[in-house]
Short mmCIF file of C-alpha atoms in Angstrom, two decimals:
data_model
loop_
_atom_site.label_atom_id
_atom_site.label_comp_id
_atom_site.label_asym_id
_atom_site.label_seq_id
_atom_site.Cartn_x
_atom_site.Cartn_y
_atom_site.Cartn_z
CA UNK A 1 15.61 16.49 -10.77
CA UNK A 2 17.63 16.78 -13.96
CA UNK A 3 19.84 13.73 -14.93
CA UNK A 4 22.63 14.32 -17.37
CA UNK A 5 23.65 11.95 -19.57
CA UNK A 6 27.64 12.53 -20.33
CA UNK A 7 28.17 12.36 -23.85
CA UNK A 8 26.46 14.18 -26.54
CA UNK A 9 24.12 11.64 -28.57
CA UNK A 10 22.33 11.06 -32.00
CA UNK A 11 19.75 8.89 -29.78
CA UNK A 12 19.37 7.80 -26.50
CA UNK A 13 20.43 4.54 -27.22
CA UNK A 14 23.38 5.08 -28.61
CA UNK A 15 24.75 6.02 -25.05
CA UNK A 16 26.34 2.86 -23.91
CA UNK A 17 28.28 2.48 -27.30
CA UNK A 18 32.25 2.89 -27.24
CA UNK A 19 34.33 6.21 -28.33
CA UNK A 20 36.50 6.68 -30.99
CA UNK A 21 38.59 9.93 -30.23
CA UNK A 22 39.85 11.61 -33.17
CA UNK A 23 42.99 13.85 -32.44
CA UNK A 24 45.90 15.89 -33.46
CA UNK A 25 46.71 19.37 -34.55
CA UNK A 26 44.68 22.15 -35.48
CA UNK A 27 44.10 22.08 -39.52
CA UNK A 28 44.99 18.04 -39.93
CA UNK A 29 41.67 17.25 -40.82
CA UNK A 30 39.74 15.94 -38.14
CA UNK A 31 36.35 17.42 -38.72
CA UNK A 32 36.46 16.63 -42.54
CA UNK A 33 37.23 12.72 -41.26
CA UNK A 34 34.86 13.18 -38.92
CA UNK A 35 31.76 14.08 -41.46
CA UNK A 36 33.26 11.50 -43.72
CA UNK A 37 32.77 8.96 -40.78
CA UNK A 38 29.43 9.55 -39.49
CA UNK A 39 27.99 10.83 -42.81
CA UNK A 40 26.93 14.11 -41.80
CA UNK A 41 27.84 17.48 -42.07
CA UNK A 42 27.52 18.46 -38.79
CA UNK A 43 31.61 19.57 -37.93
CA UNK A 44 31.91 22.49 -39.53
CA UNK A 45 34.91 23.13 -41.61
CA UNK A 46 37.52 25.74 -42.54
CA UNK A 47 40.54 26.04 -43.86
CA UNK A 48 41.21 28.29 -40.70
CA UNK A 49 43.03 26.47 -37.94
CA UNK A 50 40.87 26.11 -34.42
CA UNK A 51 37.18 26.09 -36.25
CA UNK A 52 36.72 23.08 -33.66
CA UNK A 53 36.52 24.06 -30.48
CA UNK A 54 33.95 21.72 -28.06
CA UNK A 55 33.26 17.79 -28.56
CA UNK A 56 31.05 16.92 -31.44
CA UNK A 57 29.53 13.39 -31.40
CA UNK A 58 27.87 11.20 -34.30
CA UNK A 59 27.12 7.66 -34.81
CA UNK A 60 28.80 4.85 -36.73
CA UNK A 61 26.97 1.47 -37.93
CA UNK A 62 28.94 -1.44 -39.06
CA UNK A 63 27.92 -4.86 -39.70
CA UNK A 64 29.18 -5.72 -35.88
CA UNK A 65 27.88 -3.02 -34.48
CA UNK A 66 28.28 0.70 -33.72
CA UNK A 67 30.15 3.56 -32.03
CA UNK A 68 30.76 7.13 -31.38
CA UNK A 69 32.87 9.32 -33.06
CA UNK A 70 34.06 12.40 -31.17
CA UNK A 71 35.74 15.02 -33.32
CA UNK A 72 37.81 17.46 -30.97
CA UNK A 73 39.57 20.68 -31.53
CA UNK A 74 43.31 20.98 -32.56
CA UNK A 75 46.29 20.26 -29.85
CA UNK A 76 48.26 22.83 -29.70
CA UNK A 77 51.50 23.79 -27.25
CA UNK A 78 49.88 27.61 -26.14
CA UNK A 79 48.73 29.50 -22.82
CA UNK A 80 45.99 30.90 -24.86
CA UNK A 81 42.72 30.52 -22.93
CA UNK A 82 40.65 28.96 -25.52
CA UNK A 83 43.91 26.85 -26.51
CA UNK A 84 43.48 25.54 -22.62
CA UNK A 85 39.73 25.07 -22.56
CA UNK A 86 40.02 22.69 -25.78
CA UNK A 87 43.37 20.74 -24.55
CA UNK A 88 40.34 19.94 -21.71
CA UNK A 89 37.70 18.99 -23.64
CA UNK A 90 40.18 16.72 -25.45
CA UNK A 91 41.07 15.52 -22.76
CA UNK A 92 37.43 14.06 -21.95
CA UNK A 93 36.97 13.04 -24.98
CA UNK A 94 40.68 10.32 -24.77
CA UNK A 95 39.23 9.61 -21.10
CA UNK A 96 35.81 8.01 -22.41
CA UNK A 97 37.95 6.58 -25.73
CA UNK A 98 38.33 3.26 -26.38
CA UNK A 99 40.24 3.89 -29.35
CA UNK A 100 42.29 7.03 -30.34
CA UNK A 101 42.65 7.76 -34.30
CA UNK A 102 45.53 9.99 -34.36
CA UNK A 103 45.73 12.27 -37.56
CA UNK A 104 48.86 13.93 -39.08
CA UNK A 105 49.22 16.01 -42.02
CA UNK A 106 50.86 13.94 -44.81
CA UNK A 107 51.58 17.62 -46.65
CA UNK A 108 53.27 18.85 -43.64
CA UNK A 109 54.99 16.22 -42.38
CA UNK A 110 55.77 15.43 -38.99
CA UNK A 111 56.31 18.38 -36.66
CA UNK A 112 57.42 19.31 -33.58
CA UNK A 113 53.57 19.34 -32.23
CA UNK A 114 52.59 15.90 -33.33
CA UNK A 115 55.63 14.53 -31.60
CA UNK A 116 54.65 16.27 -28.43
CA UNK A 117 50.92 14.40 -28.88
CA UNK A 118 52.26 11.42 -29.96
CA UNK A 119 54.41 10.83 -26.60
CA UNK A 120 51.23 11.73 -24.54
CA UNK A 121 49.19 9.24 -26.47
CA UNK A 122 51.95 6.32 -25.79
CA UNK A 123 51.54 6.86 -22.05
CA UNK A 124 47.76 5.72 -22.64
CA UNK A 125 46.94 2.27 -21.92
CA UNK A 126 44.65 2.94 -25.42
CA UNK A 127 44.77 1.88 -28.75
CA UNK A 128 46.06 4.42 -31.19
CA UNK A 129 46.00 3.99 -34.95
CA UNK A 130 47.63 6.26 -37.04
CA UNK A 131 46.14 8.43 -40.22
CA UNK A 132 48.08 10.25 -42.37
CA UNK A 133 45.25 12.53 -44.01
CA UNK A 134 45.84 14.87 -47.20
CA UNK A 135 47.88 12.04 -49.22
CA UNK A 136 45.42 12.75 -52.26
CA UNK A 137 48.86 13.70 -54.53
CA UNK A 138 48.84 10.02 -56.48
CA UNK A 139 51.70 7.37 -56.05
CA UNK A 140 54.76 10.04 -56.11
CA UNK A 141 53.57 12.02 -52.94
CA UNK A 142 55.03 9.50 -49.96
CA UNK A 143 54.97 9.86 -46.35
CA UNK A 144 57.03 11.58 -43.92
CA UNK A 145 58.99 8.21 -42.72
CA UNK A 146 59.17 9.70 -39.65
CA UNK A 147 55.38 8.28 -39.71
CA UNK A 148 56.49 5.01 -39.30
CA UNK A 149 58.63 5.74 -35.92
CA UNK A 150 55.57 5.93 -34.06
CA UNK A 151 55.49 3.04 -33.09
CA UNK A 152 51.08 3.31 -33.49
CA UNK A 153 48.81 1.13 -35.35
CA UNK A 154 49.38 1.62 -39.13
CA UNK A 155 49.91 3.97 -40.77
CA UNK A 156 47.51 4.25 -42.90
CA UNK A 157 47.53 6.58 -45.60
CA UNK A 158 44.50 8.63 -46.90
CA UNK A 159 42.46 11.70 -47.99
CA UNK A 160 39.22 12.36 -45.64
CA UNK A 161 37.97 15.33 -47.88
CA UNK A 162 37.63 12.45 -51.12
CA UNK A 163 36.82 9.45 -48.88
CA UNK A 164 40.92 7.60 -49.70
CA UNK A 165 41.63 4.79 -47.10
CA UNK A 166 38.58 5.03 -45.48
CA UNK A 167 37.83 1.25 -45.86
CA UNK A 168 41.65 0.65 -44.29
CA UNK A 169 40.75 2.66 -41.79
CA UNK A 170 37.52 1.33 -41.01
CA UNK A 171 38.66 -2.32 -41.27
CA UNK A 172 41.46 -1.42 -38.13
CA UNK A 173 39.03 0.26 -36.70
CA UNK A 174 36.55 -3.01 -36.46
CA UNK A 175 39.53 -5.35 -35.34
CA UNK A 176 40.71 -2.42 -32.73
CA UNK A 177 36.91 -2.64 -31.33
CA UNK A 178 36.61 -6.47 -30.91
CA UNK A 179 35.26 -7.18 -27.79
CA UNK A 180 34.04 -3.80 -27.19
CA UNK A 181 30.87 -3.33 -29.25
CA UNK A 182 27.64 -2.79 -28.18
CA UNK A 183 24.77 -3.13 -30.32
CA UNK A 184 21.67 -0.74 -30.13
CA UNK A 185 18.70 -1.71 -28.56
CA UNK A 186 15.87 -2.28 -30.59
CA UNK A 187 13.12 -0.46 -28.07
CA UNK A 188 10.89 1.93 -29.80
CA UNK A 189 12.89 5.37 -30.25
CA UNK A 190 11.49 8.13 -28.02
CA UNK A 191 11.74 11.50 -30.16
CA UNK A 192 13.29 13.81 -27.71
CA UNK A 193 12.33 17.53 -27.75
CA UNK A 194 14.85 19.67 -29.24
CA UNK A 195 15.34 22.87 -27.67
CA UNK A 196 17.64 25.30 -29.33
CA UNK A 197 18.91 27.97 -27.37
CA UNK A 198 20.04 30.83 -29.44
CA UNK A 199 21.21 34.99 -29.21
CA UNK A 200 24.09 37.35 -29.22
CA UNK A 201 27.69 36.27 -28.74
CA UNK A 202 28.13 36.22 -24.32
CA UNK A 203 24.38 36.38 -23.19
CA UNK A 204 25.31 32.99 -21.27
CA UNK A 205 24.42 29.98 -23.89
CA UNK A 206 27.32 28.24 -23.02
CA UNK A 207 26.73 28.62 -19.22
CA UNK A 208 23.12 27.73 -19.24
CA UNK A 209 23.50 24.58 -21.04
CA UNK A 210 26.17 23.62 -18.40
CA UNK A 211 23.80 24.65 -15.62
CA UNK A 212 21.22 22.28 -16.82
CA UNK A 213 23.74 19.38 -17.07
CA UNK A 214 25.04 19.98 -14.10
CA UNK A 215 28.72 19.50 -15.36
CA UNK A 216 31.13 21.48 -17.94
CA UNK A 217 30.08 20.49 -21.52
CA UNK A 218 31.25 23.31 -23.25
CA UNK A 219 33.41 25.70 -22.99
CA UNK A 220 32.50 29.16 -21.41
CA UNK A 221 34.67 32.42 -21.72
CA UNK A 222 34.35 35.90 -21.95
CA UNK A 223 35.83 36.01 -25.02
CA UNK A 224 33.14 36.61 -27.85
CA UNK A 225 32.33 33.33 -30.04
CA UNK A 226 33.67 30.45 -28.36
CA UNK A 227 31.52 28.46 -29.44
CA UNK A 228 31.25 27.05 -33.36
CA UNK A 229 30.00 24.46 -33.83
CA UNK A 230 26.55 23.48 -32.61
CA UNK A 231 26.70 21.03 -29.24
CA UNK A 232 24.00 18.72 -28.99
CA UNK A 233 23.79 17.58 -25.35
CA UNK A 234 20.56 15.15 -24.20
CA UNK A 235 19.35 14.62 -20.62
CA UNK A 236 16.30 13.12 -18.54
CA UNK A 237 14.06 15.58 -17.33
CA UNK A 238 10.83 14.20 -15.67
CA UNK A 239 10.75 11.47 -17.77
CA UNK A 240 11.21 13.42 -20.71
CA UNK A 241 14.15 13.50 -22.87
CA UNK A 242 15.30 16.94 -24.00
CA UNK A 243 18.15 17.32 -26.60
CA UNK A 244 19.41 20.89 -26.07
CA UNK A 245 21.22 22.55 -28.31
CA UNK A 246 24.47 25.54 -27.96
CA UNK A 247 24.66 27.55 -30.81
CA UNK A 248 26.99 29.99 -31.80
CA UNK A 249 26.88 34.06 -31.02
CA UNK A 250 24.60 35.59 -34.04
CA UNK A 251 25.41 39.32 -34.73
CA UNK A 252 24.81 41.40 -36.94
CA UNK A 253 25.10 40.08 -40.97
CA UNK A 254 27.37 42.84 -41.57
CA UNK A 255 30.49 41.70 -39.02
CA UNK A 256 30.38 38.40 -39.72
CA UNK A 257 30.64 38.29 -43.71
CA UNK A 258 33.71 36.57 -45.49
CA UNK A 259 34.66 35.50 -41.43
CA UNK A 260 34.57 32.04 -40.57
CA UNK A 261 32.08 33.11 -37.78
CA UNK A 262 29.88 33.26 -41.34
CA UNK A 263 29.65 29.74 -41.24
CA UNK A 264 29.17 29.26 -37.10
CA UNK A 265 26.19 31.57 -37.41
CA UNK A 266 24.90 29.55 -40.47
CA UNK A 267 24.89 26.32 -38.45
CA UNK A 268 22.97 28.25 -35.67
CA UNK A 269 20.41 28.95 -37.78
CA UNK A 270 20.54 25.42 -39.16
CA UNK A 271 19.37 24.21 -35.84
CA UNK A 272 16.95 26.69 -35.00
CA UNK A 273 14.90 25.14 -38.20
CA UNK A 274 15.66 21.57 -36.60
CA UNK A 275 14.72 22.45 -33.60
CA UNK A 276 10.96 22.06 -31.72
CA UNK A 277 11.52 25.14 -29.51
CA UNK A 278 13.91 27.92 -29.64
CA UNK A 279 15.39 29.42 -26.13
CA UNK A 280 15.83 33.21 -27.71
CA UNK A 281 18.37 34.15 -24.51
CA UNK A 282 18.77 38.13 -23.63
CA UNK A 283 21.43 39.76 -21.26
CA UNK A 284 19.54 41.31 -18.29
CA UNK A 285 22.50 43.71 -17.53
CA UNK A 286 22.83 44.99 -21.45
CA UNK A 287 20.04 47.12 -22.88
CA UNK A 288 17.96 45.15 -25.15
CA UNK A 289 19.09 45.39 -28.49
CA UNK A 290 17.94 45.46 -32.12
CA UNK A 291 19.87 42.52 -32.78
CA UNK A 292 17.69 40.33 -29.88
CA UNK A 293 14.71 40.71 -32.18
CA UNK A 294 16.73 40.03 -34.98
CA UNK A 295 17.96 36.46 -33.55
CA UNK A 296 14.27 35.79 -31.94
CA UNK A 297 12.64 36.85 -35.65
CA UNK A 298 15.12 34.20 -37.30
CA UNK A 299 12.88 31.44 -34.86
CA UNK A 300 9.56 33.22 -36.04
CA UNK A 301 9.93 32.84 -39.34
CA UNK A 302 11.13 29.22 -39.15
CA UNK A 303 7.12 28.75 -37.60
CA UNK A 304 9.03 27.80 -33.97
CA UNK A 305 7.84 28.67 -30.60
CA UNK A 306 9.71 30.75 -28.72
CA UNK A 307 10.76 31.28 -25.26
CA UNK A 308 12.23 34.55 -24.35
CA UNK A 309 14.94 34.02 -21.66
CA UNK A 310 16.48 37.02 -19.70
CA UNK A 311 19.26 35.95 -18.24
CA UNK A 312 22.12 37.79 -15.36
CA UNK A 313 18.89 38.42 -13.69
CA UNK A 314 20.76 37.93 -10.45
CA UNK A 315 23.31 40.59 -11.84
CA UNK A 316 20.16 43.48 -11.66
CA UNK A 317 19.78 46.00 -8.96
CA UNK A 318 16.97 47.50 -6.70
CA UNK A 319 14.62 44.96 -8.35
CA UNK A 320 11.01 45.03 -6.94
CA UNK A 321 7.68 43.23 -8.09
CA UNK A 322 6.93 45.06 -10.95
CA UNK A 323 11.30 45.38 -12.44
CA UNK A 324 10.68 41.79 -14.57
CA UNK A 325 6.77 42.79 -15.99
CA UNK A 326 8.70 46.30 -17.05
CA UNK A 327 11.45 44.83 -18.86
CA UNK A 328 9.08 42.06 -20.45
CA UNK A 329 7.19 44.84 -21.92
CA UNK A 330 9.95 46.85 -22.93
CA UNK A 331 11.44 43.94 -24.85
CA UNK A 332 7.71 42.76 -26.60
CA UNK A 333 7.53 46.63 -28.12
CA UNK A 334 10.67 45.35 -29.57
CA UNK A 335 9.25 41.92 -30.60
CA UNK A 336 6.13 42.40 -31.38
CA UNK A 337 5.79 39.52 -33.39
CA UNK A 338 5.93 37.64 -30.26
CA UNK A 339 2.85 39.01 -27.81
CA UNK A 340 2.06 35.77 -26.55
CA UNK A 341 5.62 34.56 -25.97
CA UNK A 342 6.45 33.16 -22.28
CA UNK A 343 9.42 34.99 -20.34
CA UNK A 344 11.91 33.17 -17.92
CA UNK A 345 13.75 35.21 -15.64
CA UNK A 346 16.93 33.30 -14.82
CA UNK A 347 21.00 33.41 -13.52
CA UNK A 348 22.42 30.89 -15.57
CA UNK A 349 25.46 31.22 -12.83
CA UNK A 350 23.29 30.55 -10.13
CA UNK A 351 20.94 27.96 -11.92
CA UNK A 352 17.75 30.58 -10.09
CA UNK A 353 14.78 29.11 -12.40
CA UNK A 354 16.69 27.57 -14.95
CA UNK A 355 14.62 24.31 -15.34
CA UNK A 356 11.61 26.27 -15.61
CA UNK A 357 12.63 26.36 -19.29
CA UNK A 358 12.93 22.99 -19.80
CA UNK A 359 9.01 22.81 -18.39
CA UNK A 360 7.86 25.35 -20.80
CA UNK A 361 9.57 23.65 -23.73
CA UNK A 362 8.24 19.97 -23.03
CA UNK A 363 4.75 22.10 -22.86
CA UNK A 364 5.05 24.00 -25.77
CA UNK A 365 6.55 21.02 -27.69
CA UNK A 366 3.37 19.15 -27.06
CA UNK A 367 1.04 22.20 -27.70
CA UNK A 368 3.08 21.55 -30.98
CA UNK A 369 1.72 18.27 -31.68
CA UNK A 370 -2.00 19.13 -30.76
CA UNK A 371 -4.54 18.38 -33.83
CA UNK A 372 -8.02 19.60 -33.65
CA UNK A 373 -11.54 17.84 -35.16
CA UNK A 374 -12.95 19.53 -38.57
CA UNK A 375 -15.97 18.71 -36.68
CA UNK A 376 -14.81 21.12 -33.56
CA UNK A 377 -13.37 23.58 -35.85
CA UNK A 378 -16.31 24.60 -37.45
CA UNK A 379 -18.73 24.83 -34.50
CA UNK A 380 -15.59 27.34 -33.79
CA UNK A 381 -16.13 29.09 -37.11
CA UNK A 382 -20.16 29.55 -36.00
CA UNK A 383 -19.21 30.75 -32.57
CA UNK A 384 -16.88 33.06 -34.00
CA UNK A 385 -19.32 34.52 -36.33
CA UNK A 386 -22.10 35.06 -33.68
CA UNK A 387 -19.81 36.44 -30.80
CA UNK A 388 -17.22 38.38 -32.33
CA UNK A 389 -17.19 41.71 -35.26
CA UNK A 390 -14.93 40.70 -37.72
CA UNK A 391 -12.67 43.51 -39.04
CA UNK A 392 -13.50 45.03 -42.61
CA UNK A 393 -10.86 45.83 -44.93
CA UNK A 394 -11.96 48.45 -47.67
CA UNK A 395 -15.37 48.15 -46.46
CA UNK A 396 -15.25 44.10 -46.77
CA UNK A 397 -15.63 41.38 -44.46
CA UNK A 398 -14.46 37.78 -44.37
CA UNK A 399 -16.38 35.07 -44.41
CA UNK A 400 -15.80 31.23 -43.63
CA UNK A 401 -17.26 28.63 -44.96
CA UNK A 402 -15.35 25.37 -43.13
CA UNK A 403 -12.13 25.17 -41.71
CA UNK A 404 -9.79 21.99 -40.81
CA UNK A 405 -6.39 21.32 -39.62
CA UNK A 406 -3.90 19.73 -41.80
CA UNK A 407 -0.63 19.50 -39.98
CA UNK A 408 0.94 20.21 -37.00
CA UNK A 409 4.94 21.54 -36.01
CA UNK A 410 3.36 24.10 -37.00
CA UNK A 411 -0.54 23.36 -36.21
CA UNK A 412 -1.68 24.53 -39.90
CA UNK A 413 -4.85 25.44 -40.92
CA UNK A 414 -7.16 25.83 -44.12
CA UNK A 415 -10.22 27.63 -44.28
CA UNK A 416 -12.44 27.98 -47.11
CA UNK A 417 -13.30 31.31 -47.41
CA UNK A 418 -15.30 33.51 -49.85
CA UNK A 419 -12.37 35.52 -51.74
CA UNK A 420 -9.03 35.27 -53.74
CA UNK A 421 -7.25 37.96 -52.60
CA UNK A 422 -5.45 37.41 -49.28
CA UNK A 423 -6.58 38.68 -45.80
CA UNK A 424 -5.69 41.77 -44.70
CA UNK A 425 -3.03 41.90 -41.61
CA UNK A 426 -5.50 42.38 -39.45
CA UNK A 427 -8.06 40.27 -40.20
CA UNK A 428 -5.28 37.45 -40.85
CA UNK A 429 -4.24 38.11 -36.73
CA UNK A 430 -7.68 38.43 -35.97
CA UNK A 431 -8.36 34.56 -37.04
CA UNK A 432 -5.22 34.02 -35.47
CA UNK A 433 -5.60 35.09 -32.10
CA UNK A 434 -9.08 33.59 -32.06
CA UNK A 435 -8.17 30.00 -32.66
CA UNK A 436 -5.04 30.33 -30.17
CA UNK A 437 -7.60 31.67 -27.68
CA UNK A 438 -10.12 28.86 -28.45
CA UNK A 439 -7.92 26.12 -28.51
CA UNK A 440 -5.05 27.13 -25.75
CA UNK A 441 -2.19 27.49 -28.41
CA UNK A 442 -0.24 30.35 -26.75
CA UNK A 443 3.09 31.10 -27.77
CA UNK A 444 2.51 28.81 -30.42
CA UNK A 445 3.20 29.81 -34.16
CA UNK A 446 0.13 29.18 -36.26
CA UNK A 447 0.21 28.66 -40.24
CA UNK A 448 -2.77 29.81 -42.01
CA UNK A 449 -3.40 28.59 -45.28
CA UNK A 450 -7.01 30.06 -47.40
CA UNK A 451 -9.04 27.94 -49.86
CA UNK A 452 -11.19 30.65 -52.26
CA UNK A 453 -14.46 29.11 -52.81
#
């Protein structure tokens, strides 16, 4: 039912275009090229070695034509787990290469590591050019001329972080890609619904976008914040396409200060405003915690819907028909913000009614998108009035005199009503409720915006 496309994407069409691989060390520079490249600042980066960790993809348009970039974490000689896990996605990303941009350190100089990568990259039937990053010191810093031993394309010598010998680089880039570029096609783009699936570090983001792909994307440990940087992975899903979206562990503001897990969590939250749904995913074994309602308040206030995911639901015991409706409620008394939020019971390990998210976010998404008549509206206002008491606040009503929708993502409305001061709370969730009831807006966030007249 679920197709996966491979590689992670800026648009669908961009799927069939050829793979530059950047790669070398940790702390050489790659994710500062990289942003320079594609123009973004989607790699996130740190002076601390191994802030890349999974594949990051963007797009780059030249005059012939475009490709992917794929920044990937730092090559290192170590048993370390995570060291392992990111030697593999590296790996991926060389296999789908069609060229290899191999960065050294022109402050460092060649060491023992980059001679270790550079004889696996010579037993590569692949291009390989050569950038020496970091030579920003003027005309007395030279290279190491080990550099030119390499036998690779180049060098060439530059600084990524102030955009030096990016046109060289570029320009042996276009001659290394003759023959292999593939220009978009010019179809109508088909906006894909972004799903962001966010919560504490090990609830199972990692593992759940893998399930739905059906292969390993990103990396999944034990170990608390693997991930970093955000992963944007797209796939088919009954004719849909979905963009999902791994974010980084968010805990609590008080551990994560001066880290550089400061920045992963600011990226996460980044997305989450990008995004058209937000996957808020809990840990069915672990007591709810503060922090859940935390994470799923950081999608409330961004005006995103929001589905609550409990996940390890294969991991709970004894379960009978009423175990899932008990912990739903327990966790909406935490979240009360969120009454009319739709819960997904799922085993991202077992993929047991995984995709059943990715039905409620293509619904929700479009619930997103609905736009109501002025001319429906206000036969609602008149109904309202007639069939319901509207609550008083210091012995004062509400009353409306038209009402019409001017946006949607959120649906927004403005109604013209016959005071300055703002509602009440409860009268304000009183309108609320009654135009999500009227107009089958569930679980959808609702802006409400009043005119004094």
């Amino acid at each position: 039912m679920v197709k996966p496309i491979k590689t992670s994407l800026t648009k669908m069409e961009d799927r069939d275009l050829p793979i530059v691989a950047l790669v070398g060390r940790p702390n050489v520079g790659k994710s500062t090229l990289f942003n320079r490249l594609t123009r973004s600042r989607r790699a996130i980066i740190d002076p601390t070695p191994g802030m890349t960790r999974d594949m990051i993809f963007g797009t780059l348009h030249r005059d012939s034509g475009s490709y992917r970039v794929a920044d990937t974490g730092g090559l290192e000689d170590s048993a370390d787990q995570i060291a392992t896990m990111i030697r593999h996605q590296t790996d991926l990303a060389i296999q789908q290469a069609s060229v290899i941009v191999f960065l050294l350190d022109g402050k460092d100089g060649v060491l023992a590591g980059d001679r270790t990568i550079a004889s696996a990259l010579r037993q590569l039937d692949k291009p390989v050019v050569l950038f020496v990053n970091k030579m920003d010191g003027g005309e007395n810093q030279l290279p190491d001329p080990e550099v030119y031993k390499f036998g690779f394309k180049g060098p060439i010598m530059g600084a990524a972080e102030h955009g030096l010998g990016m046109e060289s680089l570029l320009g042996t880039l276009d001659q290394e890609m003759e023959g292999n570029w593939v220009t978009p096609k010019q179809a109508p783009e088909e906006r894909p619904v972004r799903v962001a699936i966010i919560g504490r570090p090990n609830v199972g983001k990692s593992s759940l976008l893998n399930k739905l792909l059906n292969e390993e994307r990103v990396m999944v440990s034990e170990i608390a914040g693997t991930t970093r940087d955000p992963i944007d992975t797209f796939l088919n899903y009954n004719n849909r396409t979905i963009c999902l979206v791994d974010t980084a562990g968010i805990r609590k503001r008080g551990r994560i200060e001066g880290s550089q897990e400061h920045l992963s969590v600011l990226m996460a939250k980044r997305q989450v405003e990008d995004a058209d749904v937000a996957v808020v995913l809990v840990d069915a074994s672990d007591p709810v915690a503060a922090q859940d309602a935390a994470i799923a308040g950081i999608a409330n206030s961004a005006y995103k819907p929001v589905i609550v995911a409990v996940n390890k639901w294969d991991l709970v015991q004894d379960k009978d028909t009423g175990t899932a409706k008990d912990f739903e409620n327990k966790i909406r008394r935490k979240m009360k913000f969120l009454e009319t939020t739709p819960f997904v019971f799922v085993s991202a390990k077992t993929g047991q009614r995984v995709t059943k998210i990715l039905d409620i976010a293509c619904q929700m998404a479009d619930r997103m998108e609905q736009r109501v008549t002025t001319g429906i509206l206000n036969r609602f206002v008149a109904d309202m009035a007639s069939n319901f008491k509207i609550p008083t606040h210091k012995g004062r009503a509400f009353k409306i005199f038209y009402m019409a929708q001017v946006e949607t993502h959120p649906p927004t409305f403005v109604a013209a009503v016959n005071r300055k001061e703002p509602l009440h709370f409860n009268q304000e969730r009183f309108l609320i409720n009654r135009i999500r009831e009227a107009f089958e807006l569930d679980g959808i966030p609702i802006k409400l915006k009043l005119k004094p007249r």
